[in-house]
Coordinates of C-alpha atoms and ligand atoms in Angstrom, one line a residue:
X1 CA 222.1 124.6 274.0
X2 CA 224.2 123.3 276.6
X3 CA 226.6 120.1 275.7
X4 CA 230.0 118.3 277.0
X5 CA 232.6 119.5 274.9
X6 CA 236.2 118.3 275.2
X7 CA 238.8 120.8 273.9
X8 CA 242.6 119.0 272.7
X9 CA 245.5 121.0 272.0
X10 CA 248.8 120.8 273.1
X11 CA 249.2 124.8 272.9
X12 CA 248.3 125.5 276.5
X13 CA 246.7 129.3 276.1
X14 CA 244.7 128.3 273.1
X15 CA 243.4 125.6 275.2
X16 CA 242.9 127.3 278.6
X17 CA 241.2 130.4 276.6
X18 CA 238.9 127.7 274.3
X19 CA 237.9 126.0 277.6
X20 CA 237.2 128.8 279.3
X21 CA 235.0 131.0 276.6
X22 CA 233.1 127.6 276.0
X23 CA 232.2 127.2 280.1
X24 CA 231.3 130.5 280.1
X25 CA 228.4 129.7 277.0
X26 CA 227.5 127.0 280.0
X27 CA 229.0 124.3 278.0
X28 CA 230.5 121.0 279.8
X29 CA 234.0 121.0 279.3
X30 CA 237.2 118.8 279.9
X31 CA 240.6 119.9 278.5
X32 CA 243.3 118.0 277.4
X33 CA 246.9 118.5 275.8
X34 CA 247.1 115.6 273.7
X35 CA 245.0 113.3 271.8
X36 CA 245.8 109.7 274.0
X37 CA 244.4 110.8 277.3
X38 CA 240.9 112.5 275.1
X39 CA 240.2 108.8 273.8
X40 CA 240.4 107.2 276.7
X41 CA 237.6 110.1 278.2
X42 CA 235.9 109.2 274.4
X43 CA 235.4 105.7 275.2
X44 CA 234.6 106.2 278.4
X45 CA 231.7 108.8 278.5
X46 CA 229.8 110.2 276.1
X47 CA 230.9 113.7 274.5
X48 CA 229.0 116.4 272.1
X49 CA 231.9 117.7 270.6
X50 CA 235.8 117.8 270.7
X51 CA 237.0 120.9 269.5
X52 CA 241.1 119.8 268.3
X53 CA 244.2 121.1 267.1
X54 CA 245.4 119.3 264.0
X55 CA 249.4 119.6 264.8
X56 CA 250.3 117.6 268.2
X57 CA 253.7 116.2 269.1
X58 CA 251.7 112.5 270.3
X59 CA 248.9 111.7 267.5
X60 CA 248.4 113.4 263.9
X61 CA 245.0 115.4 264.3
X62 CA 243.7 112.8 261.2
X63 CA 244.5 110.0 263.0
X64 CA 243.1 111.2 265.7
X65 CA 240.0 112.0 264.2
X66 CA 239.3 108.4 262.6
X67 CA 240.3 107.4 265.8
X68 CA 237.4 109.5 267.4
X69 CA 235.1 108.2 264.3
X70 CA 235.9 104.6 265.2
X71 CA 235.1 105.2 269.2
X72 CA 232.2 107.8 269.1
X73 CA 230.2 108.1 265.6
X74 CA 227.7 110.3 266.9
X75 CA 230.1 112.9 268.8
X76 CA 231.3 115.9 266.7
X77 CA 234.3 117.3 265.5
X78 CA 235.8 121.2 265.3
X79 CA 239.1 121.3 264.1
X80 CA 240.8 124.1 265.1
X81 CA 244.0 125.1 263.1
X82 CA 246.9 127.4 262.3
X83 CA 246.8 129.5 258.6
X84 CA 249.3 126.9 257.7
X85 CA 247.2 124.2 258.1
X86 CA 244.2 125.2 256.3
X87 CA 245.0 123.0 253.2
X88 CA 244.8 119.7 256.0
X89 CA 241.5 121.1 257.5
X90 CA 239.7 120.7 254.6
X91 CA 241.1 117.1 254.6
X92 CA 239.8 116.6 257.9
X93 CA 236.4 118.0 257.1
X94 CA 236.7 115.2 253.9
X95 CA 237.3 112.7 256.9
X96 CA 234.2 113.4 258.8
X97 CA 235.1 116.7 261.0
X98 CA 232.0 119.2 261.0
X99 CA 233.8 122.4 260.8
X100 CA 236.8 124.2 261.1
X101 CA 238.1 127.3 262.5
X102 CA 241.5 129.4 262.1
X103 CA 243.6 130.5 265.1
X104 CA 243.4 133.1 266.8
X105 CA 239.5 132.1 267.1
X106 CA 237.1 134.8 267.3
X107 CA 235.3 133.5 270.3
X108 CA 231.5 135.0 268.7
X109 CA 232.5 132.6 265.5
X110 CA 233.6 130.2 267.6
X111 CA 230.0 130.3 269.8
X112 CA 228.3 130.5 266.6
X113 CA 229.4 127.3 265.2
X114 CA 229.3 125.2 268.7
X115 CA 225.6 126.6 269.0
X116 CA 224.7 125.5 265.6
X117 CA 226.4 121.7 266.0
X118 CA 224.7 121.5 269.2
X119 CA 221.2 122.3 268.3
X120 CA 221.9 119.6 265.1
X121 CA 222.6 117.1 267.7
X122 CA 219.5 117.6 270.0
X123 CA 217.2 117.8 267.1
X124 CA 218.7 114.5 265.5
X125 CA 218.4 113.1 269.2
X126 CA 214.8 114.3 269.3
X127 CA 214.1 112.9 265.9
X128 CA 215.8 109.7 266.5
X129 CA 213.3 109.2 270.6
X130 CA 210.2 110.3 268.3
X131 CA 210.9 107.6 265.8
X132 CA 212.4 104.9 268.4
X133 CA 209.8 105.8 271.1
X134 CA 206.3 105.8 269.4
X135 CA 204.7 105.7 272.5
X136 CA 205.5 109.1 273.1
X137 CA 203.1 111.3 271.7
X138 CA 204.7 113.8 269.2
X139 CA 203.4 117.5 270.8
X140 CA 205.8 116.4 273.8
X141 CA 209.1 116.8 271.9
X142 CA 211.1 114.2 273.1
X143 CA 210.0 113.8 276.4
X144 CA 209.4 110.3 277.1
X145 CA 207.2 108.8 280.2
X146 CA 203.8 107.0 280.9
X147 CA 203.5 107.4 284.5
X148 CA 201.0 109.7 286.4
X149 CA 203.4 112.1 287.3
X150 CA 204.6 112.4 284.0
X151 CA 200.9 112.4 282.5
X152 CA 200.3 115.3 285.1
X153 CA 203.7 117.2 283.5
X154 CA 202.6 116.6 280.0
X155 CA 199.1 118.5 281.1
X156 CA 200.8 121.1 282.4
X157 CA 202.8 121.5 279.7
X158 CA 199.7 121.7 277.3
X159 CA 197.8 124.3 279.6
X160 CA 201.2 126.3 280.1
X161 CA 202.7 126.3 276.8
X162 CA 200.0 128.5 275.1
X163 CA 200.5 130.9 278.0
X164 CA 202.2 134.0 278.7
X165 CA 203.6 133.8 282.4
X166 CA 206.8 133.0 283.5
X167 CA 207.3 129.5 284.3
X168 CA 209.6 128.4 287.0
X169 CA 210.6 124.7 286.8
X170 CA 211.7 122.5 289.6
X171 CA 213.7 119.4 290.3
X172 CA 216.7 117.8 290.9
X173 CA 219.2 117.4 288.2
X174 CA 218.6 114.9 285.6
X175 CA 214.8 115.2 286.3
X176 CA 214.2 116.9 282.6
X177 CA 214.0 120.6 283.1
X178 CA 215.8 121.9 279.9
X179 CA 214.1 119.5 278.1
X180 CA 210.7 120.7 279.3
X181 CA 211.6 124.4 278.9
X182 CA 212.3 123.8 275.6
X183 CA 208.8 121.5 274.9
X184 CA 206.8 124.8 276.4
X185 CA 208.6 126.6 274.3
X186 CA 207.7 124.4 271.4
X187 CA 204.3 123.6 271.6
X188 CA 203.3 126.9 272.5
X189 CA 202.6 130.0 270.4
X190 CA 206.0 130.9 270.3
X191 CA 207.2 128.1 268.8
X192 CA 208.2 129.7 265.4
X193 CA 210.1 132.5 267.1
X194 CA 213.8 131.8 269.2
X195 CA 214.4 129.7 272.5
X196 CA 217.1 131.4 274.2
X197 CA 218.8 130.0 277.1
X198 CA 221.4 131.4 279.7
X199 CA 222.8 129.5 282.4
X200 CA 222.7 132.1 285.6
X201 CA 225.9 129.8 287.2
X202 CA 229.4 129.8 286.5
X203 CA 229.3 133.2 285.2
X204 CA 230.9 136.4 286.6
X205 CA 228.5 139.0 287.6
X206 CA 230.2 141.3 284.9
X207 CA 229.9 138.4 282.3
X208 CA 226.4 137.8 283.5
X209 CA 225.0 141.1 283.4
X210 CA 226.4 141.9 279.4
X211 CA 225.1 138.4 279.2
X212 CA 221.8 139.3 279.2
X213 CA 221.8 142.8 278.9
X214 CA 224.1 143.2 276.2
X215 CA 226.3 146.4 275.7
X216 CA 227.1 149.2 273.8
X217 CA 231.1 149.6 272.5
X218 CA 233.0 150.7 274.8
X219 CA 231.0 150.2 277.6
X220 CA 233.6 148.2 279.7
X221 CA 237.0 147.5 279.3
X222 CA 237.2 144.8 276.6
X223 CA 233.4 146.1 275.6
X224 CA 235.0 146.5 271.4
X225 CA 231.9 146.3 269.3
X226 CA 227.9 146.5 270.5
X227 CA 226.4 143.6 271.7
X228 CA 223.0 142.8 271.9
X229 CA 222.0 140.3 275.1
X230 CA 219.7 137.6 276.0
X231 CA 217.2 139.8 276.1
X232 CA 217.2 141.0 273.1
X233 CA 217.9 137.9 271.2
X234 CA 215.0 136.0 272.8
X235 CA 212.5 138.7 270.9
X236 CA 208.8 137.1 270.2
X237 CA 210.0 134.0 271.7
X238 CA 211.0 131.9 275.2
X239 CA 214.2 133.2 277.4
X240 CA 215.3 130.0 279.8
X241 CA 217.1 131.3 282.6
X242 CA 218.7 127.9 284.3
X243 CA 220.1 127.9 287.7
X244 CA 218.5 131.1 288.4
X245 CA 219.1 131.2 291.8
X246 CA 223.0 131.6 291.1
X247 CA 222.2 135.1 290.3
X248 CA 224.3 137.7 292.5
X249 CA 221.4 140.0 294.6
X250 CA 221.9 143.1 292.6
X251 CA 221.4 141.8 289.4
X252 CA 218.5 140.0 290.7
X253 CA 216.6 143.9 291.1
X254 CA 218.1 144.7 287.4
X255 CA 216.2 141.1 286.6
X256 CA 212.9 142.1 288.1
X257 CA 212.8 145.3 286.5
X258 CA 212.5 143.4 282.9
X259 CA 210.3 140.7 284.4
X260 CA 208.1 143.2 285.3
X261 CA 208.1 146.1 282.3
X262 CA 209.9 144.0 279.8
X263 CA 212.4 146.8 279.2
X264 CA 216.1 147.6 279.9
X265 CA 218.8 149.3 278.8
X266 CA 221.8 147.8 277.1
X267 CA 225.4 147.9 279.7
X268 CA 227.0 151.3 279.0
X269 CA 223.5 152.4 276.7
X270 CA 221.1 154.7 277.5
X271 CA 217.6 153.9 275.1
X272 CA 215.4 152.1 276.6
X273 CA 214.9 148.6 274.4
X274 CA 211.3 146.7 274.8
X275 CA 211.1 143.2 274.4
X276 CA 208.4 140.4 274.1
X277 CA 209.5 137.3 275.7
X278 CA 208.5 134.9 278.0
X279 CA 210.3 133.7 280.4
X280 CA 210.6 130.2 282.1
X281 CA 213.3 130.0 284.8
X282 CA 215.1 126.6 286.6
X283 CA 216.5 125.7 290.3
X284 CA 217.7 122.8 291.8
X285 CA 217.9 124.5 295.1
X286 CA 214.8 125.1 297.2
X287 CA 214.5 128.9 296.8
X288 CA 212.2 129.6 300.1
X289 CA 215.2 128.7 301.8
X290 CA 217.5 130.8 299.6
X291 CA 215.1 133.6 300.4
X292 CA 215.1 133.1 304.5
X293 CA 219.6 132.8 304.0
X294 CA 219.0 136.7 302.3
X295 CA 220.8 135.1 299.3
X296 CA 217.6 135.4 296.9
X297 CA 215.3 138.8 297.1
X298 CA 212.0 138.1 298.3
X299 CA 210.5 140.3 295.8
X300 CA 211.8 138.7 292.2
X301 CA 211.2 135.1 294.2
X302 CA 207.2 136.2 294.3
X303 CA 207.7 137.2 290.5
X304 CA 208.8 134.1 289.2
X305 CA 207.2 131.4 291.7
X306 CA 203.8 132.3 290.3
X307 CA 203.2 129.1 288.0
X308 CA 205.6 126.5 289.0
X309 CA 206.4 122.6 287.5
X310 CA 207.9 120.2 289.3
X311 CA 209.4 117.5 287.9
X312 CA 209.3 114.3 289.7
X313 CA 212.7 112.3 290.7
X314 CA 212.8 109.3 288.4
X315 CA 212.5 106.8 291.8
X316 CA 209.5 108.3 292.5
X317 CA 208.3 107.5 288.9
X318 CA 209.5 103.7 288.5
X319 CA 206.8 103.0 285.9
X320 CA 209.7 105.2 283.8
X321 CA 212.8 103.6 284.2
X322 CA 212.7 100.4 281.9
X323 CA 210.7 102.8 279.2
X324 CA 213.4 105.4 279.6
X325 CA 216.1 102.7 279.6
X326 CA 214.5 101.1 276.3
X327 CA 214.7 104.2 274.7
X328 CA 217.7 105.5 275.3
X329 CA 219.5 101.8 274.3
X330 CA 217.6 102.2 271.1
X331 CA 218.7 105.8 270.4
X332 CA 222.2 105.0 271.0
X333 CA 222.4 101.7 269.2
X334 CA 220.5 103.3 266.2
X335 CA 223.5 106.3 266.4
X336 CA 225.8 103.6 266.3
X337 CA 223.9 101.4 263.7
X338 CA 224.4 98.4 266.0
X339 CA 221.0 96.4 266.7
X340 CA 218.9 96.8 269.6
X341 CA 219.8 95.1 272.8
X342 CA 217.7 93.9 275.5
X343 CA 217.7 94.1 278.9
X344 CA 218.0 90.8 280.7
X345 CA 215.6 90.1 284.1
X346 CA 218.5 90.9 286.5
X347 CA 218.9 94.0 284.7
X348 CA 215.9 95.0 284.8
X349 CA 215.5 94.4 288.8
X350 CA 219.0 96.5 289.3
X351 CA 217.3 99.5 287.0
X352 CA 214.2 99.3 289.1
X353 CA 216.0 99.0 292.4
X354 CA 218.7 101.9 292.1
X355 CA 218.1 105.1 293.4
X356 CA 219.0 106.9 290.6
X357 CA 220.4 109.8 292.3
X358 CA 221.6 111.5 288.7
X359 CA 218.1 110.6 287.6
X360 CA 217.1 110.9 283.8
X361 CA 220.7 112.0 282.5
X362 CA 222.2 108.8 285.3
X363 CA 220.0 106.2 283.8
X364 CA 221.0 107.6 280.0
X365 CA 224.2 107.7 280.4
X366 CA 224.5 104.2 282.0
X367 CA 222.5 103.1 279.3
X368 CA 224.9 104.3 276.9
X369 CA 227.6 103.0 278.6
X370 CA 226.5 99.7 279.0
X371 CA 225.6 99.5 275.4
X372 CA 229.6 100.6 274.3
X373 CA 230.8 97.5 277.0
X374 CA 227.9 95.3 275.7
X375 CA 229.6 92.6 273.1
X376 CA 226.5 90.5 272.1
X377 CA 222.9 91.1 271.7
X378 CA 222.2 91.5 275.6
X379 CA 222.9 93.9 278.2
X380 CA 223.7 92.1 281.2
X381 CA 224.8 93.7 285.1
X382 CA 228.2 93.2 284.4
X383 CA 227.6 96.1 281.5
X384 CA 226.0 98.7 284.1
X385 CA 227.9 101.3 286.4
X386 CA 229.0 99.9 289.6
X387 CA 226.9 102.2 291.5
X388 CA 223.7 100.6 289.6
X389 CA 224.9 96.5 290.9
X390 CA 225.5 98.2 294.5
X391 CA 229.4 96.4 293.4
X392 CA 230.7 100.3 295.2
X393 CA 229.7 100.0 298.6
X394 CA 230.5 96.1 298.2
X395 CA 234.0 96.4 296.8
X396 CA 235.1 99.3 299.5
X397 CA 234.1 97.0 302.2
X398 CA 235.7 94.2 301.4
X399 CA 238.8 96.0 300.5
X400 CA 239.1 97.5 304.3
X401 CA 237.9 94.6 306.1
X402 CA 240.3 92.5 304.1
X403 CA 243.9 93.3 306.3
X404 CA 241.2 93.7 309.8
X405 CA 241.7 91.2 312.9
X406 CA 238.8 92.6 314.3
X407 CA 235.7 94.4 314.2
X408 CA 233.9 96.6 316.5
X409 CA 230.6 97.4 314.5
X410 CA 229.5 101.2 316.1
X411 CA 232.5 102.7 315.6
X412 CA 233.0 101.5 311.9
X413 CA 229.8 102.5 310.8
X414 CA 230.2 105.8 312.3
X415 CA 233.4 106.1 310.3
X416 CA 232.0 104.6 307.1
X417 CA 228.7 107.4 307.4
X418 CA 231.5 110.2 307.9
X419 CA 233.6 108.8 305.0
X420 CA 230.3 109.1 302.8
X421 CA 228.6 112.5 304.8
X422 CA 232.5 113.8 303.4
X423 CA 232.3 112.2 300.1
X424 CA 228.7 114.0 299.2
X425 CA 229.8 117.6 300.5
X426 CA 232.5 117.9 298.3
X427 CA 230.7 116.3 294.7
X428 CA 228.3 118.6 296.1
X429 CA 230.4 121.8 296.3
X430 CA 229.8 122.2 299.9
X431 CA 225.9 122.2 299.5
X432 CA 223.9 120.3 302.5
X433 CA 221.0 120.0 300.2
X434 CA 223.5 118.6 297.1
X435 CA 224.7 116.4 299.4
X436 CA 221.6 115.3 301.3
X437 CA 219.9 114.6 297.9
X438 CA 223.1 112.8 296.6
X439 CA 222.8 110.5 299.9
X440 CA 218.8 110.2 299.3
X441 CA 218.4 111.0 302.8
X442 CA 216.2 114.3 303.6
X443 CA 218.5 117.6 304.3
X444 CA 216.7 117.9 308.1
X445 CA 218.4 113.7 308.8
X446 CA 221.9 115.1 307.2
X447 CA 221.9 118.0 309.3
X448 CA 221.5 116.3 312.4
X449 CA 224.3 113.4 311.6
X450 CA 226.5 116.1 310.7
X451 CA 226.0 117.1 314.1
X452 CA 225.9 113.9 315.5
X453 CA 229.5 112.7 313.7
X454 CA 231.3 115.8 313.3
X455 CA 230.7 117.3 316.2
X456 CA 233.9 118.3 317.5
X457 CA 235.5 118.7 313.9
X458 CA 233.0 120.0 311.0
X459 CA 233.8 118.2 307.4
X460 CA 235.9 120.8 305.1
X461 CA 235.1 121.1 301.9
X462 CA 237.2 121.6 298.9
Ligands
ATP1 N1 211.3 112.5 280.3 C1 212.4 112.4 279.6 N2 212.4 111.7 278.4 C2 213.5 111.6 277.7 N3 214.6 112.2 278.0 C3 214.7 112.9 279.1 C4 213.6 113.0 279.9 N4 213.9 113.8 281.0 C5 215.2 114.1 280.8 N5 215.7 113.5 279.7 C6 217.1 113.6 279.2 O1 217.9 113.5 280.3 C7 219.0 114.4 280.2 C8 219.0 115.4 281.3 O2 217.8 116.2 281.2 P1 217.9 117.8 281.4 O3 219.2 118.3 280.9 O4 216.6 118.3 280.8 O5 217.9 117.8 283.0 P2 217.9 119.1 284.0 O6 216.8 118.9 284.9 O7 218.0 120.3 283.2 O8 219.3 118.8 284.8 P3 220.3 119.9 285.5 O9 219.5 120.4 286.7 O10 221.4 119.1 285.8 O11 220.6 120.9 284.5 C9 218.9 115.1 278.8 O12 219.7 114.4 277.9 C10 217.4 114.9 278.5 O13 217.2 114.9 277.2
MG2 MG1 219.5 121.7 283.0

């Protein structure tokens, strides 16, 4: 299960190495040398897990670790610690930290423990929506909504679940798609048996490939002991292969091979392994195109588009948002064992109104963050992200038309759609269709004002 781990130590390799194993697991991760600068990213955001040294020059790893307690009850702590400093983890794990582990780490320990902390926390965070958000009914996990697109998920999820095909999920990010793969999982036969999941991006074809494939000793440089992939692991149960278009083209032909016998060899191995899984992929991206661009093979595309869910943008789905936004202030305040806020009528009106580009995981996390800035028994717009009051666009204007003399309106706005055509390339990694979804503006409209704006110098992206 994927989280947003922060990693603090003041030993640069440890760090660099820690962060790096972790991202590779498809974790969330932020890195930081010393404990001041990871409390001001605790009280700003919200975080699974901080994985910390215990000896650093600026803060004692206790008092760093109350300090985390005070800020962020519900975020867990690994300390991670010298031989020397055994005697003090054990202190720490007195003082609230869940677990420890001894340098060097042994990065399949070290998976082992994150894995099992991060499943605790989704399964308390289930228990806690099911309990908070009665409306929901139980089969559907966690998965909160009353609006006909949702009703039309839930019933696909019911006729899917007890299937065996693969399943590929759609939607922008935010919309729910782990959450879903994980409720077909669930409800469905399988149930009792594992829920494996692999994120296809950020890792190396090599990394990928033993990933799922696993490999015998030796296999590779750096191939010590036998290791048994995704594959394997997922054995009488569901294998979630996110971001499945970020797979390089020639493992995509190793990927239909098991998609369509179920077997495969280990990296490096030569007996043939057979597996029972099902398999339910995810994409952002809009693979048809992928396919035409030669960067997705037709064939495994025809494999796994057979049953497909879509799940809706939240502003297509309004009837959601204030249900979603209830149930996510009463999750958070019951982690924090504050009361339950409410929403006031302007809030509500700026929830409705907002695009919600982020979607689900936008509107959560605003929720939570307007229920740490919250002081009394209301949320009011002063407590919600900028972006949500429309205060962005606002306070950027004002700012530049502050020191002006005078205005000629055409050219400004040109300026001020290049400015933002810019802005969504790059959070978008270069991707028209990141950023024409980040703009809420279809991909055909961004195409031609890229033409239109940039047409003697194209944007460049980071
Ligand atoms: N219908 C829902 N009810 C309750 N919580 C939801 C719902 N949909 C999404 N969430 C929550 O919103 C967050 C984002 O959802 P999830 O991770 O499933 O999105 P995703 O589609 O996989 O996004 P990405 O494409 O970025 O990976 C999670 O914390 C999830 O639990
Ligand atoms: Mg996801």
């Amino acid at each position: 299960m994927k989280g947003r781990i922060l990693v603090v130590d003041d030993d640069r390799l440890t760090r660099v190495a820690l962060a790096h194993q972790l991202a590779l697991e498809g974790h969330e991760v932020r890195d930081v040398d010393n404990p001041i600068p990871a409390l001001a990213l605790l009280a700003e955001e919200p975080w699974d897990l901080v994985l910390t040294d215990l000896r650093m020059p600026t803060m004692d790893g206790l008092a760093f670790l109350r300090r985390i307690r005070e800020t962020r009850l519900a975020t867990a702590v690994i300390v991670v610690t010298g031989h020397a400093t055994v005697q003090t983890a054990v202190e720490a794990m007195k003082r609230g930290a869940e677990d420890y582990l001894v340098k060097p780490v042994d990065f399949d320990e070290l998976n082992i423990r994150v894995e099992k902390i991060m499943a605790r926390l989704a399964l308390e965070r289930e228990l806690r929506l099911l309990r908070r958000c009665p409306d929901t009914p139980d089969r559907y996990h966690a998965l909160v909504g009353r609006s006909p697109a949702m009703r039309r998920v839930f019933e696909r999820i019911d006729a899917l679940a007890g299937q065996a095909s693969t399943v590929l999920l759609l939607g922008e990010t935010g919309t729910g798609k782990d959450l879903v793969a994980r409720t077909l999982h669930h409800v469905g036969a399988r149930g009792g048996g594992p829920f494996v999941k692999t994120s296809c991006a950020v890792l190396s074809r090599e990394v990928l490939e033993s990933e799922l494939f696993g490999h015998e000793a030796g296999a590779f440089t750096g191939a010590l002991r036998q290791r048994r992939g995704r594959f394997e692991l997922a054995h009488h149960g569901t294998l979630f292969l996110d971001e499945v278009d970020d797979i390089p083209l020639d493992l995509q032909v190793k990927l239909l091979q098991v998609l369509e016998e179920r077997r495969f060899e280990r990296v490096g191995g030569e007996r043939t392994i057979e597996v029972d899984v099902r398999f339910v992929c995810a994409t952002k991206r809009d693979l048809a195109t992928l396919v035409k661009e030669g960067r997705f093979r037709e064939d495994l595309y025809y494999r796994i588009n057979v049953v497909t869910l879509e799940l809706p943008p939240l502003r297509e789905r309004r009837e959601d948002i204030l249900l979603l936004a209830e149930c996510f202030l009463a999750v958070h305040a019951d982690a924090l064992g504050r009361s339950n806020p409410e929403l006031t009528p302007e809030v509500g009106r700026l929830l409705l109104e907002y695009r919600w580009p982020g979607n689900v995981r936008e509107l959560e996390n605003a929720m939570e963050r307007a229920l740490a800035l919250a002081s009394g028994p209301v949320i009011a717009a002063s407590d919600l992200p900028p972006a949500v009051t429309g205060g962005d666009a606002r306070d950027g204007c004002e700012r530049c038309l502050a020191s002006r003399e005078s205005l000629e309106l055409k050219p400004f706005l040109a300026e001020a759609e290049r400015e933002a055509i810019r802005w969504a390339l790059g959070r978008a990694g270069g991707s028209q269709s990141g950023a024409a979804q980040l703009l809420g503006i279809p991909r055909t409209t961004l195409r031609d004002r890229l033409a239109a704006l940039f047409a003697e110098e194209p944007p460049t992206t980071p």
